[in-house]
Amino acid sequence: MIYQPDFTDIVANVDLLARGAWLTLSLWAIAYAFGLAAGLVLGMVRTAGQPLMAWPAAAYVEVFRNTPVLVQLVWFYYAFPVLTGLQMSAFTAAALGLCLNTSAYCAEIFRGGIRSIDAGQWEAGRALGMTYGALMRRVVLPQAVRRMVPAFTNRGIELGKMTAIASVIAVHELMYEARLLSANTYRPLEVFTVIAVIYFVVIYPGTLLSYRLEARLGRRG
Amino acid sequence: MTGAAILRTEGLHKRFGDLHVLRGIDLRVAEGERIAILGSSGSGKSTLLRCLNFMELPSAGRVFFHDRPVGTEETRGGATAVRYRERDLAALRRRVGMVFQSFNLFPHMTALENVMEGPLTVLRRGRGEAAAAARRQLARVGLEDRADEYPARLSGGQQQRVAIARALAMEPEVMLFDEPTSSLDPELVGEVLGVIKALAEEGRTMLLVTHELGFAYHVASRVLFLHEGRILEEGPPERLMKAPREERLRTFLARFSEFSF
Amino acid sequence: MDYQWDFGPVLRNLPLFLEGLAQTVRLSATAIAGGLAVGLALALMRLSGRRWLAWPAVAVIEFFRSTPPLVHLFWVFYALPILAGISLTPFLAAAIALSVQSGAFFAEVYRAGIVSVERGQWEAGRALGMRRGALMRRIVLPQALRRMVAPFVERAFELVKTTALAATLSYGELLYQAMVVVSRSFRPLEVYTAVAVIFFVLLFSASLVMRWVEARLSRGERR
């Protein structure tokens, strides 16, 4: 027997999917922007050579990198309010979890990038009498950021895929709408195929960009 | 002409994209010949050598091994092309040894294992037999006491001698030396040239791309001078290097001011 | 803060957590093994030099790298049975989805490792008369595998974390067991914190072991 695919329900509910996609994009943008900014601070703290500050930063990074994102989101949604008494919407909890998770990964990218600048550059800056901040801003980061761009692009892709996990704590993003639609229409094959294609179409250009950036970096050495 | 031809090329051409590196090479390598190939960089001398064991596939022309053409001609849609099967090329390479400029020893194997590798996996010799033969080859290049060292612990000259032993272990009919001393520190060149000279004196057939003109003069039975992908002049070393006819060869020789007979 | 911590529910349900942990390890091990096999097949197809083999491999790799693993899980569990006319247990669905998903990443690790072996090594092997199979087995893979270890481990860790998604298919791994305990005890803070700690201890200690192994391996590389 050959299965007859039927996409009419999906077409009829395209507005739902569009709303879901909008939330997905919002989650991504918030977490990416926060993750980059907080990651920069954390990365600098870890490389500045102050053990009292570097240790907590390292612990933070390791905790978020060594636990599943889903556990993090579930924790922020169900456990965090118990601890703090703050009630959060599912969206806020998901955004918080993704922000912190992304910041931990970005911190590692910044740290690796800063470390990759050779000692001579630091010495040359110090010899000119530059402060740590000036040295970082004027000498180290401009060189390091170029090398980090492919890794950040990759992080953006991983984050894009991660947003789907927010559906588990009932954030009405794209994946959640898909699960709802599938349950209501009994058309999981069509729904999840279409959703997979949507994610692919949105994320794949990013993947291509990261290949190109990596190749360019590889050529420059 | 001495002996039967082991290797022969007819109208050999090689292009890399727009770059036309070999422009019609006709060469005959007879048994027992020691051929030195000279030429400035970019003349195509390494490419010629690499075409002989198909490290590079010729763009046109044929290579003959014992007078049998390598590769099969196939006609598809009116155009004739030569198809080189991996099996045929492997069979040829088994009988033609090569020594590279950058040694290319296998870093995850000891010197002995490097030399054993060909007999073991290609000739399917037993381990004991291969090891014994490998030790003899290492002794021949003066490195029997370094048999269990990894390449990273050997000097450049020692690595190249192991590489020569590795090629010899296959008992090849021809040896191809592709600038074997070019990446060595000057004080290490001698030990490698000494090994090659000993092989020459045994009467081995060899082709040698080199910048060591004095060595070529003393060891080669014939010298080729390549220029822009063609053999511009060839002959016995005494004639070619002391009385060059071509202006290009004269300027080439003059540039090696330290060169003396 | 006047919240009274109570880890009683966690301790009382310890067998449940251990069962969950065992299932997490089982699913991880299955998916790592599956992923390594799928990845090797994809990499060999991609490097085969035959277009009709390389193209499908590239398509699978690119698709799975650019779509969320949660979508893969749902697709395999709910959609694949319709297409194939079979039914899958949550474990099997998760194992299939995660094997193919991680296989797409492992394939790139294999490929990068193989491509990283210098051209001179290939040439030296060919010059001895080796054919492709022997060249791969004797010369290229032994060198490439060493360089692949670190990225393989990194990918395997990602995979262990991804197995938590199987909770959404009601597969009884660690997170799912925790959800069950929470629904009975109403102690989300303690239970989910405990889950996070278990994952952390598992992954962090494994990463320390791997760091040690890698240090030893890289010493071997230099010998």
XYZ file of C-alpha atoms in Angstrom:
705
model
C 0.000 0.000 0.000
C 1.343 3.369 -0.898
C 0.809 6.144 1.609
C -0.998 9.157 0.204
C 0.560 12.316 1.587
C -1.825 15.167 2.330
C -0.539 18.661 2.979
C -3.862 20.539 3.140
C -3.852 20.782 6.941
C -0.373 22.234 6.909
C -1.301 24.804 4.292
C -4.402 25.737 6.291
C -2.284 26.290 9.413
C 0.561 28.131 7.814
C -0.114 31.202 9.987
C 0.510 29.117 13.119
C 3.811 27.913 11.734
C 4.748 31.461 10.781
C 4.076 32.657 14.326
C 6.151 29.774 15.644
C 8.986 30.649 13.293
C 8.889 34.233 14.537
C 9.310 33.077 18.147
C 12.129 30.766 17.078
C 13.904 33.695 15.452
C 13.369 35.891 18.521
C 14.804 33.223 20.819
C 17.780 32.840 18.541
C 18.481 36.575 18.243
C 18.197 37.232 21.974
C 20.391 34.307 22.977
C 22.994 34.956 20.281
C 23.380 38.643 21.121
C 23.543 37.986 24.853
C 25.792 34.957 24.423
C 28.358 36.903 22.402
C 28.448 39.831 24.828
C 28.553 37.760 28.012
C 30.960 35.314 26.394
C 33.396 38.152 25.681
C 33.353 39.237 29.330
C 33.739 35.658 30.574
C 36.497 34.903 28.095
C 38.448 37.979 29.153
C 37.960 37.160 32.832
C 39.341 33.686 32.226
C 42.420 34.952 30.422
C 43.177 37.956 32.619
C 45.170 35.892 35.111
C 43.153 36.670 38.259
C 42.461 33.256 39.842
C 39.734 34.606 42.154
C 37.702 35.682 39.128
C 38.892 33.078 36.658
C 37.817 30.100 38.779
C 34.120 30.958 39.097
C 34.078 31.815 35.410
C 35.641 28.447 34.587
C 33.113 26.637 36.796
C 30.235 28.437 35.082
C 31.527 27.501 31.647
C 32.078 23.853 32.591
C 28.627 23.479 34.163
C 26.855 24.724 31.057
C 29.066 22.768 28.671
C 28.789 19.504 30.574
C 25.022 19.255 30.986
C 22.343 18.814 28.323
C 20.554 21.980 27.145
C 17.221 20.280 27.710
C 18.106 19.738 31.369
C 19.109 23.399 31.584
C 15.826 24.629 30.119
C 13.776 22.290 32.299
C 15.745 23.450 35.310
C 15.182 27.124 34.567
C 11.485 26.598 33.939
C 10.594 24.253 36.811
C 13.362 24.536 39.422
C 14.624 28.110 39.225
C 11.250 29.658 40.248
C 11.183 27.410 43.327
C 14.627 28.646 44.296
C 13.998 32.345 43.693
C 10.261 32.733 43.990
C 10.287 34.398 40.558
C 7.619 33.141 38.215
C 8.789 33.108 34.622
C 6.983 32.497 31.371
C 8.190 29.513 29.375
C 9.664 31.913 26.834
C 11.664 33.758 29.495
C 12.966 30.504 30.949
C 13.983 29.220 27.515
C 15.615 32.513 26.606
C 17.492 32.568 29.904
C 18.724 28.996 29.480
C 19.814 29.517 25.877
C 21.510 32.845 26.730
C 23.577 31.334 29.516
C 24.375 28.188 27.540
C 25.520 30.194 24.518
C 27.570 32.555 26.674
C 29.489 29.574 28.088
C 30.375 28.273 24.616
C 31.225 31.768 23.351
C 33.483 32.282 26.373
C 35.498 29.265 25.266
C 35.770 30.633 21.734
C 36.963 34.007 23.020
C 39.404 32.339 25.381
C 40.834 30.173 22.591
C 41.066 33.160 20.266
C 42.772 35.379 22.827
C 45.206 32.596 23.723
C 46.069 32.101 20.046
C 47.660 35.565 19.823
C 51.350 35.077 20.403
C 53.231 36.467 23.352
C 55.180 38.907 21.192
C 52.018 40.911 20.513
C 51.316 41.264 24.230
C 54.892 42.256 24.899
C 54.902 44.809 22.102
C 51.717 46.383 23.491
C 53.022 46.429 27.045
C 56.294 47.911 25.852
C 54.265 50.813 24.479
C 52.762 51.308 27.946
C 49.256 50.065 27.044
C 46.873 49.037 29.807
C 45.250 45.578 29.757
C 42.017 47.049 28.402
C 43.707 49.049 25.670
C 45.886 46.114 24.718
C 42.851 43.860 24.455
C 40.801 46.362 22.457
C 43.481 47.675 20.123
C 45.868 44.768 19.636
C 44.557 41.372 20.720
C 40.850 41.320 19.845
C 41.185 42.759 16.326
C 43.522 39.886 15.464
C 41.705 37.237 17.476
C 38.188 38.007 16.262
C 39.107 37.217 12.664
C 40.193 33.757 13.695
C 37.078 33.271 15.825
C 34.516 34.149 13.166
C 34.062 30.559 11.876
C 33.577 29.259 15.422
C 30.971 31.946 16.155
C 29.141 31.091 12.949
C 29.077 27.470 14.079
C 27.733 28.522 17.454
C 24.952 30.423 15.693
C 24.027 27.262 13.801
C 24.072 25.117 16.935
C 21.937 27.697 18.721
C 19.459 27.724 15.857
C 19.043 23.979 16.222
C 18.847 24.244 20.013
C 15.860 26.594 19.938
C 13.707 23.603 18.948
C 14.273 22.192 22.429
C 12.242 25.057 23.898
C 9.177 23.240 22.595
C 9.609 20.751 25.433
C 8.775 23.429 28.010
C 5.863 24.589 25.832
C 7.368 27.675 24.240
C 5.177 28.137 21.180
C 8.041 28.228 18.719
C 8.231 26.399 15.402
C 8.832 22.899 16.764
C 6.031 23.265 19.318
C 3.563 24.327 16.663
C 4.650 21.377 14.586
C 4.082 18.922 17.423
C 0.678 20.449 18.072
C -0.250 20.298 14.418
C 0.926 16.724 14.137
C -1.110 15.683 17.171
C -4.229 17.446 15.933
C -4.121 16.321 12.339
C -2.623 12.832 12.692
C -0.289 13.787 9.867
C 3.161 13.412 11.502
C 4.907 12.388 8.267
C 3.870 15.518 6.406
C 4.240 17.860 9.347
C 7.683 16.748 10.519
C 8.998 16.519 6.971
C 7.877 20.067 6.240
C 9.321 21.291 9.538
C 12.649 19.606 8.850
C 12.751 21.275 5.451
C 11.934 24.671 6.981
C 14.760 24.364 9.515
C 17.105 23.219 6.776
C 16.249 26.096 4.470
C 16.811 28.613 7.255
C 19.962 27.066 8.755
C 21.775 25.718 5.693
C 22.914 29.124 4.384
C 24.621 29.539 7.755
C 26.333 26.178 7.330
C 27.531 27.191 3.862
C 28.792 30.484 5.260
C 30.763 28.651 7.942
C 32.394 26.390 5.324
C 33.412 29.425 3.330
C 34.784 31.232 6.369
C 36.732 28.172 7.456
C 38.215 27.733 4.006
C 39.243 31.391 3.930
C 40.840 31.143 7.334
C 42.611 27.936 6.298
C 44.118 29.672 3.270
C 45.415 32.585 5.321
C 46.840 30.136 7.837
C 72.693 1.277 -27.688
C 73.250 -0.795 -24.556
C 70.765 -3.380 -23.279
C 67.014 -3.640 -23.681
C 64.806 -0.637 -22.855
C 63.229 -0.900 -19.424
C 61.328 2.361 -19.641
C 60.496 4.378 -22.714
C 58.304 7.407 -23.336
C 56.767 8.618 -26.563
C 55.582 12.187 -26.998
C 54.952 12.689 -23.307
C 52.995 15.829 -22.390
C 51.842 17.046 -18.993
C 49.591 19.986 -18.316
C 48.530 21.371 -14.942
C 45.543 23.481 -15.917
C 46.952 26.202 -18.184
C 50.516 25.297 -17.324
C 52.146 23.179 -20.024
C 54.977 21.538 -18.102
C 56.104 18.717 -20.406
C 55.974 19.388 -24.128
C 56.773 16.147 -25.867
C 59.401 13.976 -24.193
C 60.878 10.976 -26.011
C 63.120 9.065 -23.682
C 64.593 5.578 -23.656
C 66.045 4.109 -20.475
C 68.166 1.041 -21.173
C 69.201 -1.515 -18.622
C 72.245 -0.409 -16.621
C 71.938 3.249 -17.604
C 72.411 5.988 -15.038
C 70.630 9.063 -16.293
C 71.003 12.450 -14.613
C 68.317 14.993 -15.434
C 69.379 18.615 -15.154
C 67.461 21.824 -15.631
C 66.491 24.979 -13.808
C 63.417 24.980 -11.572
C 60.224 24.848 -13.598
C 61.932 23.062 -16.471
C 59.760 19.986 -15.836
C 62.487 17.620 -14.646
C 60.666 16.434 -11.526
C 57.408 16.120 -13.419
C 59.116 13.936 -16.018
C 60.412 11.632 -13.303
C 56.997 11.529 -11.611
C 55.327 10.614 -14.886
C 57.538 7.545 -15.171
C 55.914 5.859 -12.173
C 52.625 7.706 -12.605
C 52.745 9.884 -9.528
C 51.427 12.207 -12.230
C 49.273 10.902 -15.070
C 50.524 12.077 -18.479
C 48.170 14.422 -20.331
C 49.244 12.930 -23.661
C 51.779 10.441 -24.965
C 52.590 7.008 -23.647
C 54.985 5.315 -21.258
C 56.287 1.860 -22.153
C 57.568 -0.599 -19.581
C 59.635 -3.385 -21.193
C 58.166 -2.236 -24.510
C 54.593 -2.736 -23.366
C 52.451 0.385 -23.152
C 51.114 1.217 -19.708
C 47.374 1.908 -19.602
C 44.716 0.912 -22.089
C 43.420 2.961 -24.963
C 39.696 3.459 -24.941
C 37.515 5.125 -27.503
C 34.427 6.831 -26.233
C 32.251 9.027 -28.395
C 34.904 9.243 -31.115
C 37.643 10.497 -28.778
C 40.486 8.190 -27.798
C 41.855 8.439 -24.287
C 44.247 6.323 -22.274
C 42.776 4.836 -19.162
C 45.138 4.073 -16.296
C 43.805 1.386 -13.999
C 44.995 1.389 -10.418
C 45.897 -2.287 -10.719
C 48.195 -1.685 -13.707
C 49.880 1.306 -12.108
C 50.451 -0.590 -8.855
C 52.026 -3.443 -10.824
C 54.425 -1.012 -12.508
C 55.319 0.810 -9.302
C 56.185 -2.494 -7.668
C 59.093 -2.750 -10.087
C 60.100 0.926 -10.191
C 61.453 2.420 -6.959
C 61.196 6.076 -6.034
C 63.044 8.261 -3.544
C 61.430 11.616 -2.757
C 62.902 14.994 -2.029
C 61.117 15.137 1.332
C 61.792 11.472 2.267
C 58.115 10.728 3.061
C 58.944 8.048 5.583
C 55.906 6.674 7.407
C 56.077 8.425 10.796
C 54.089 5.761 12.644
C 56.585 3.007 11.760
C 60.176 2.398 12.843
C 62.964 2.484 10.289
C 62.812 -1.305 10.025
C 59.023 -1.325 9.643
C 59.285 1.327 6.951
C 61.632 -0.883 4.959
C 59.511 -3.989 5.598
C 56.262 -2.337 4.574
C 56.508 -2.865 0.800
C 57.575 -6.538 0.896
C 55.022 -7.228 3.606
C 51.882 -5.675 2.137
C 52.639 -5.447 -1.564
C 54.801 -8.518 -2.203
C 53.062 -10.471 0.582
C 56.282 -11.852 2.024
C 56.281 -13.441 5.454
C 57.100 -11.231 8.402
C 60.344 -13.006 9.273
C 61.589 -13.007 5.708
C 60.651 -9.335 5.245
C 62.391 -8.348 8.482
C 65.583 -10.186 7.563
C 65.630 -8.600 4.109
C 64.895 -5.172 5.611
C 67.842 -5.535 7.998
C 70.116 -6.319 5.050
C 68.890 -3.222 3.224
C 69.430 -1.064 6.305
C 72.942 -2.478 6.685
C 73.594 -1.568 3.090
C 72.789 2.102 3.774
C 74.758 1.924 7.033
C 71.835 2.142 9.441
C 71.466 -1.355 10.893
C 71.948 0.091 14.380
C 69.032 2.550 13.953
C 66.516 -0.076 12.839
C 64.143 0.433 15.767
C 64.100 4.226 15.738
C 61.098 6.204 14.557
C 61.767 8.659 11.705
C 61.329 11.681 13.987
C 64.439 10.575 15.894
C 66.602 10.345 12.762
C 68.534 13.117 11.023
C 67.479 14.159 7.529
C 70.355 12.247 5.981
C 69.484 9.115 7.935
C 65.823 9.438 6.987
C 66.711 9.660 3.330
C 68.946 6.598 3.602
C 66.058 4.678 5.191
C 63.862 5.866 2.314
C 66.422 4.498 -0.155
C 66.477 1.182 1.716
C 62.679 1.133 1.619
C 62.715 1.498 -2.156
C 65.500 -1.084 -2.557
C 63.604 -3.642 -0.477
C 61.188 -4.031 -3.380
C 64.122 -5.119 -5.558
C 63.148 -2.639 -8.264
C 64.478 -2.744 -11.812
C 64.830 1.049 -11.947
C 65.316 3.613 -9.225
C 63.955 7.145 -9.559
C 65.651 9.763 -7.376
C 63.725 13.037 -7.201
C 66.173 15.649 -5.868
C 67.152 13.314 -3.020
C 69.484 15.801 -1.330
C 67.654 19.088 -1.925
C 66.038 19.294 1.510
C 69.155 18.235 3.423
C 71.532 20.405 5.389
C 74.812 20.699 3.412
C 76.797 18.557 5.855
C 74.320 15.667 5.404
C 74.338 15.624 1.604
C 77.502 13.518 1.395
C 76.200 10.454 3.223
C 73.173 10.201 0.909
C 75.198 10.753 -2.258
C 77.623 8.078 -1.026
C 74.806 5.531 -0.859
C 73.540 6.452 -4.336
C 77.072 6.241 -5.734
C 77.473 2.739 -4.300
C 74.244 1.704 -6.026
C 75.503 3.178 -9.280
C 78.690 1.175 -9.005
C 76.641 -2.013 -8.644
C 75.311 -1.276 -12.109
C 71.770 -0.376 -11.081
C 69.540 1.353 -13.578
C 68.606 4.764 -12.247
C 67.274 8.183 -13.104
C 68.333 11.063 -10.947
C 66.998 14.605 -10.827
C 69.602 16.675 -9.043
C 71.312 19.997 -8.589
C 74.586 18.299 -7.577
C 76.355 18.787 -10.884
C 79.655 17.320 -9.750
C 77.896 14.187 -8.580
C 75.982 13.910 -11.854
C 79.230 14.256 -13.771
C 80.945 11.448 -11.928
C 78.031 9.032 -11.577
C 75.806 9.423 -14.635
C 76.308 7.510 -17.857
C 74.105 9.998 -19.664
C 72.891 13.503 -18.907
C 69.684 15.175 -20.072
C 69.178 18.903 -19.991
C 65.534 19.922 -19.783
C 64.297 23.361 -20.697
C 60.662 24.471 -20.816
C 59.389 20.912 -20.925
C 61.663 19.653 -23.696
C 64.962 17.753 -23.766
C 67.190 20.479 -25.120
C 70.440 18.549 -25.137
C 71.635 15.109 -24.067
C 74.798 13.082 -24.131
C 77.581 11.603 -22.019
C 78.506 13.858 -19.068
C 82.026 14.639 -20.338
C 80.704 15.983 -23.613
C 77.554 17.659 -22.347
C 79.024 19.329 -19.302
C 82.422 20.291 -20.658
C 81.411 21.230 -24.173
C 77.731 22.201 -24.121
C 76.311 23.139 -27.529
C 73.181 24.936 -26.368
C 73.505 28.486 -25.090
C 70.879 27.795 -22.391
C 72.881 24.895 -21.032
C 76.019 26.993 -20.996
C 74.373 29.712 -18.897
C 72.838 27.039 -16.661
C 76.242 25.478 -16.024
C 77.899 28.858 -15.552
C 75.515 29.692 -12.727
C 76.998 26.906 -10.635
C 80.249 28.755 -10.118
C 81.517 26.371 -7.468
C 81.128 23.546 -9.949
C 84.485 22.049 -10.885
C 85.518 18.703 -12.327
C 15.580 32.784 51.340
C 13.350 30.495 53.347
C 13.085 27.597 50.959
C 13.654 24.276 52.707
C 15.787 21.981 50.566
C 14.699 18.370 50.753
C 16.611 15.757 48.819
C 14.493 12.988 50.363
C 12.566 12.325 47.142
C 15.825 12.061 45.227
C 17.342 9.590 47.684
C 14.176 7.529 47.995
C 14.004 7.198 44.218
C 17.655 6.433 43.777
C 16.987 3.110 41.985
C 14.898 5.023 39.452
C 17.738 7.481 38.845
C 20.238 4.673 38.491
C 17.953 2.937 36.022
C 17.687 6.220 34.107
C 21.444 6.631 34.137
C 21.881 3.084 32.857
C 19.455 3.797 30.012
C 21.275 7.047 29.193
C 24.542 5.127 28.985
C 22.921 2.367 26.920
C 21.425 4.803 24.437
C 24.678 6.800 24.273
C 26.792 3.698 23.654
C 24.411 2.413 20.979
C 24.267 5.773 19.222
C 28.058 6.299 19.388
C 28.674 2.862 17.874
C 25.958 3.430 15.279
C 27.215 6.943 14.578
C 30.797 5.765 14.061
C 29.617 3.127 11.587
C 27.246 5.468 9.722
C 29.911 8.170 9.713
C 32.574 5.852 8.292
C 30.217 4.720 5.548
C 29.304 8.326 4.694
C 32.946 9.436 4.705
C 34.061 6.578 2.455
C 31.192 7.296 0.076
C 32.131 10.959 0.016
C 35.810 10.230 -0.629
C 35.142 7.450 -3.151
C 35.525 9.762 -6.117
C 32.315 8.377 -7.603
C 29.648 10.988 -7.994
C 26.698 8.652 -7.546
C 28.078 7.631 -4.148
C 29.439 10.980 -3.043
C 26.334 13.042 -3.710
C 23.873 11.130 -1.526
C 26.459 11.108 1.260
C 26.915 14.866 1.031
C 23.146 15.374 1.038
C 22.693 13.278 4.196
C 25.628 14.968 5.947
C 24.489 18.481 5.112
C 20.850 17.838 5.935
C 21.480 16.318 9.333
C 24.051 18.926 10.290
C 21.641 21.740 9.514
C 18.454 20.511 11.223
C 17.633 20.114 14.947
C 18.149 16.669 16.508
C 14.719 16.960 18.141
C 13.164 17.061 14.663
C 15.101 13.909 13.748
C 13.787 12.123 16.830
C 10.192 13.060 16.092
C 10.519 12.252 12.446
C 11.928 8.794 13.078
C 9.475 7.993 15.860
C 6.270 9.341 14.297
C 6.879 9.709 10.565
C 9.243 6.872 9.599
C 6.825 4.125 10.792
C 4.167 5.474 8.422
C 6.581 5.542 5.519
C 8.128 2.145 6.229
C 5.071 0.382 7.612
C 6.865 -0.630 10.797
C 6.598 0.380 14.413
C 9.528 1.483 16.522
C 10.122 1.463 20.257
C 11.269 4.816 21.672
C 14.713 3.296 22.219
C 15.045 2.131 18.643
C 13.709 5.404 17.250
C 16.114 7.431 19.383
C 19.035 5.127 18.540
C 18.361 5.391 14.792
C 17.866 9.154 14.827
C 20.919 9.830 16.965
C 23.117 7.389 15.003
C 22.379 9.090 11.702
C 22.558 12.579 13.222
C 25.907 11.968 14.899
C 27.058 9.945 11.876
C 26.789 13.129 9.810
C 29.205 14.803 12.216
C 31.488 11.764 12.582
C 31.727 11.575 8.782
C 33.310 15.016 8.734
C 35.748 14.002 11.463
C 36.840 10.963 9.450
C 37.129 13.012 6.285
C 39.118 15.813 7.903
C 41.446 13.254 9.476
C 42.039 11.405 6.222
C 42.533 14.588 4.230
C 45.009 15.859 6.851
C 47.526 13.112 6.018
C 50.171 14.759 3.838
C 50.293 14.115 0.117
C 53.826 12.741 0.421
C 52.519 9.841 2.532
C 50.021 8.856 -0.149
C 52.726 9.140 -2.797
C 55.240 7.085 -0.831
C 52.671 4.310 -0.420
C 51.702 4.409 -4.084
C 55.330 4.433 -5.146
C 55.751 1.108 -3.327
C 52.934 -0.298 -5.453
C 50.219 -0.156 -2.799
C 46.622 -0.046 -3.899
C 43.925 2.064 -2.341
C 42.857 -0.462 0.281
C 46.348 -1.203 1.577
C 47.269 2.477 1.447
C 44.274 3.378 3.613
C 44.731 0.524 6.043
C 48.507 0.646 6.473
C 49.515 4.252 5.892
C 46.672 6.749 6.003
C 44.273 5.506 8.691
C 46.903 4.774 11.373
C 48.065 8.384 11.100
C 44.608 9.868 10.634
C 42.999 8.005 13.542
C 45.318 9.637 16.039
C 44.302 13.058 14.842
C 40.637 12.069 14.917
C 40.565 11.085 18.589
C 40.024 14.558 20.030
C 37.199 15.604 17.673
C 35.606 12.155 18.039
C 35.520 12.511 21.795
C 34.096 16.001 21.552
C 31.351 14.736 19.247
C 30.632 11.767 21.509
C 30.116 14.164 24.436
C 27.689 16.216 22.385
C 25.878 12.991 21.614
C 25.580 11.980 25.276
C 23.997 15.356 25.992
C 21.660 14.981 23.038
C 20.353 11.652 24.377
C 18.390 13.667 26.972
C 16.049 14.578 24.108
C 14.848 10.966 24.097
C 12.854 11.908 27.213
C 10.440 13.598 24.808
C 9.672 10.178 23.310
C 8.992 8.889 26.852
C 12.136 6.810 26.713
C 13.141 6.042 30.307
C 16.533 7.712 30.382
C 17.755 9.932 33.181
C 15.736 13.063 32.460
C 12.543 11.128 31.851
C 12.887 9.284 35.168
C 13.422 12.645 36.826
C 10.222 13.978 35.281
C 8.388 10.949 36.668
C 9.805 11.572 40.135
C 8.871 15.265 39.966
C 5.298 14.457 39.036
C 5.048 12.327 42.202
C 7.039 14.399 44.662
C 6.568 17.993 43.477
C 10.221 18.666 44.205
C 11.488 20.001 40.855
C 14.364 22.019 42.312
C 16.032 19.083 44.067
C 15.269 16.526 41.384
C 16.368 18.571 38.361
C 19.421 19.843 40.200
C 20.311 16.225 40.939
C 19.916 15.350 37.246
C 22.151 18.237 36.246
C 24.752 17.132 38.785
C 24.673 13.524 37.558
C 25.171 14.606 33.949
C 27.908 16.995 34.994
C 29.805 14.402 37.005
C 29.458 11.850 34.197
C 30.636 14.174 31.436
C 33.191 16.178 33.348
C 34.978 13.157 34.754
C 34.917 11.529 31.321
C 36.425 14.681 29.837
C 39.210 14.659 32.409
C 40.020 11.055 31.517
C 40.008 11.903 27.822
C 42.278 14.907 28.352
C 44.774 12.574 29.982
C 44.477 10.054 27.151
C 44.948 12.774 24.540
C 48.029 14.095 26.301
C 49.515 10.595 26.156
C 48.582 10.197 22.508
C 50.108 13.501 21.485
C 53.287 12.460 23.274
C 53.209 9.332 21.082
C 52.864 11.490 17.967
C 56.108 13.291 18.733
C 58.217 10.251 19.489
